[in-house]
Amino acid sequence: IGGGSLAGQVIQSAVTVLTTAQPDRLCARLRNQPTPIVSRVKNGAVWLDPRTANAEEIRYACNVLREVSNDF
């Protein structure tokens, strides 16, 4: 986890990978929400890593993804 005294520690996570013909556009759309959702494009897909998100933030992200899914 970063540097310092916990440099060798790892936080467990389960990544969600979304495939779309327009991954950069989807990332931008998620980033431009009232509460931005941080994602990245890797291997032509959108990757979401909720390792530090709480339950409310995950519900929010799921709702946003439902709303925008028809556009992609």
mmCIF file of C-alpha atoms in Angstrom:
data_model
loop_
_atom_site.group_PDB
_atom_site.id
_atom_site.type_symbol
_atom_site.label_atom_id
_atom_site.label_comp_id
_atom_site.label_asym_id
_atom_site.label_seq_id
_atom_site.Cartn_x
_atom_site.Cartn_y
_atom_site.Cartn_z
ATOM 1 C CA ILE A 1 0.000 0.000 0.000
ATOM 2 C CA GLY A 2 1.986 2.951 -1.217
ATOM 3 C CA GLY A 3 5.311 3.533 0.479
ATOM 4 C CA GLY A 4 6.385 3.807 4.062
ATOM 5 C CA SER A 5 5.703 1.102 6.637
ATOM 6 C CA LEU A 6 3.072 -0.739 4.527
ATOM 7 C CA ALA A 7 4.933 -0.753 1.217
ATOM 8 C CA GLY A 8 4.759 -4.552 0.905
ATOM 9 C CA GLN A 9 1.065 -4.892 1.800
ATOM 10 C CA VAL A 10 -1.616 -5.628 -0.800
ATOM 11 C CA ILE A 11 -5.367 -4.929 -0.578
ATOM 12 C CA GLN A 12 -7.519 -7.745 -1.970
ATOM 13 C CA SER A 13 -9.948 -6.720 -4.692
ATOM 14 C CA ALA A 14 -12.213 -8.019 -7.426
ATOM 15 C CA VAL A 15 -11.957 -5.992 -10.623
ATOM 16 C CA THR A 16 -14.932 -5.528 -12.947
ATOM 17 C CA VAL A 17 -14.039 -5.437 -16.643
ATOM 18 C CA LEU A 18 -16.517 -3.950 -19.121
ATOM 19 C CA THR A 19 -16.171 -4.442 -22.853
ATOM 20 C CA THR A 20 -17.406 -1.747 -25.194
ATOM 21 C CA ALA A 21 -16.507 -0.418 -28.623
ATOM 22 C CA GLN A 22 -15.838 2.982 -26.989
ATOM 23 C CA PRO A 23 -13.909 2.410 -23.754
ATOM 24 C CA ASP A 24 -12.413 5.926 -23.614
ATOM 25 C CA ARG A 25 -15.849 7.481 -24.036
ATOM 26 C CA LEU A 26 -17.296 5.297 -21.252
ATOM 27 C CA CYS A 27 -14.427 6.224 -18.896
ATOM 28 C CA ALA A 28 -15.018 9.906 -19.614
ATOM 29 C CA ARG A 29 -18.749 9.508 -18.996
ATOM 30 C CA LEU A 30 -18.106 7.823 -15.645
ATOM 31 C CA ARG A 31 -15.542 10.465 -14.675
ATOM 32 C CA ASN A 32 -17.995 13.276 -15.493
ATOM 33 C CA GLN A 33 -20.751 12.077 -13.147
ATOM 34 C CA PRO A 34 -21.797 14.321 -10.209
ATOM 35 C CA THR A 35 -19.701 11.981 -8.085
ATOM 36 C CA PRO A 36 -16.912 10.869 -10.437
ATOM 37 C CA ILE A 37 -16.297 7.157 -10.930
ATOM 38 C CA VAL A 38 -12.627 6.433 -11.539
ATOM 39 C CA SER A 39 -11.914 3.767 -14.129
ATOM 40 C CA ARG A 40 -9.162 2.944 -16.570
ATOM 41 C CA VAL A 41 -8.813 1.496 -20.034
ATOM 42 C CA LYS A 42 -6.658 -1.602 -20.229
ATOM 43 C CA ASN A 43 -6.470 -3.996 -23.169
ATOM 44 C CA GLY A 44 -9.346 -2.178 -24.886
ATOM 45 C CA ALA A 45 -11.778 -2.618 -21.977
ATOM 46 C CA VAL A 46 -12.938 -0.470 -19.048
ATOM 47 C CA TRP A 47 -11.631 -1.642 -15.688
ATOM 48 C CA LEU A 48 -13.291 -0.705 -12.394
ATOM 49 C CA ASP A 49 -11.529 -1.578 -9.132
ATOM 50 C CA PRO A 50 -13.732 -1.067 -6.061
ATOM 51 C CA ARG A 51 -11.052 -2.008 -3.524
ATOM 52 C CA THR A 52 -11.527 1.173 -1.458
ATOM 53 C CA ALA A 53 -15.229 1.790 -2.199
ATOM 54 C CA ASN A 54 -17.820 1.341 0.510
ATOM 55 C CA ALA A 55 -21.238 -0.266 -0.062
ATOM 56 C CA GLU A 56 -22.963 3.060 -0.797
ATOM 57 C CA GLU A 57 -20.341 3.993 -3.399
ATOM 58 C CA ILE A 58 -20.666 0.603 -5.081
ATOM 59 C CA ARG A 59 -24.471 0.984 -5.251
ATOM 60 C CA TYR A 60 -23.987 4.445 -6.779
ATOM 61 C CA ALA A 61 -21.591 3.065 -9.411
ATOM 62 C CA CYS A 62 -24.020 0.241 -10.254
ATOM 63 C CA ASN A 63 -26.867 2.732 -10.697
ATOM 64 C CA VAL A 64 -24.761 4.958 -12.960
ATOM 65 C CA LEU A 65 -23.669 1.961 -15.038
ATOM 66 C CA ARG A 66 -27.325 0.949 -15.475
ATOM 67 C CA GLU A 67 -28.196 4.477 -16.592
ATOM 68 C CA VAL A 68 -25.409 4.771 -19.166
ATOM 69 C CA SER A 69 -25.337 1.164 -20.398
ATOM 70 C CA ASN A 70 -27.765 1.780 -23.265
ATOM 71 C CA ASP A 71 -25.419 4.439 -24.687
ATOM 72 C CA PHE A 72 -22.609 1.916 -25.132
#
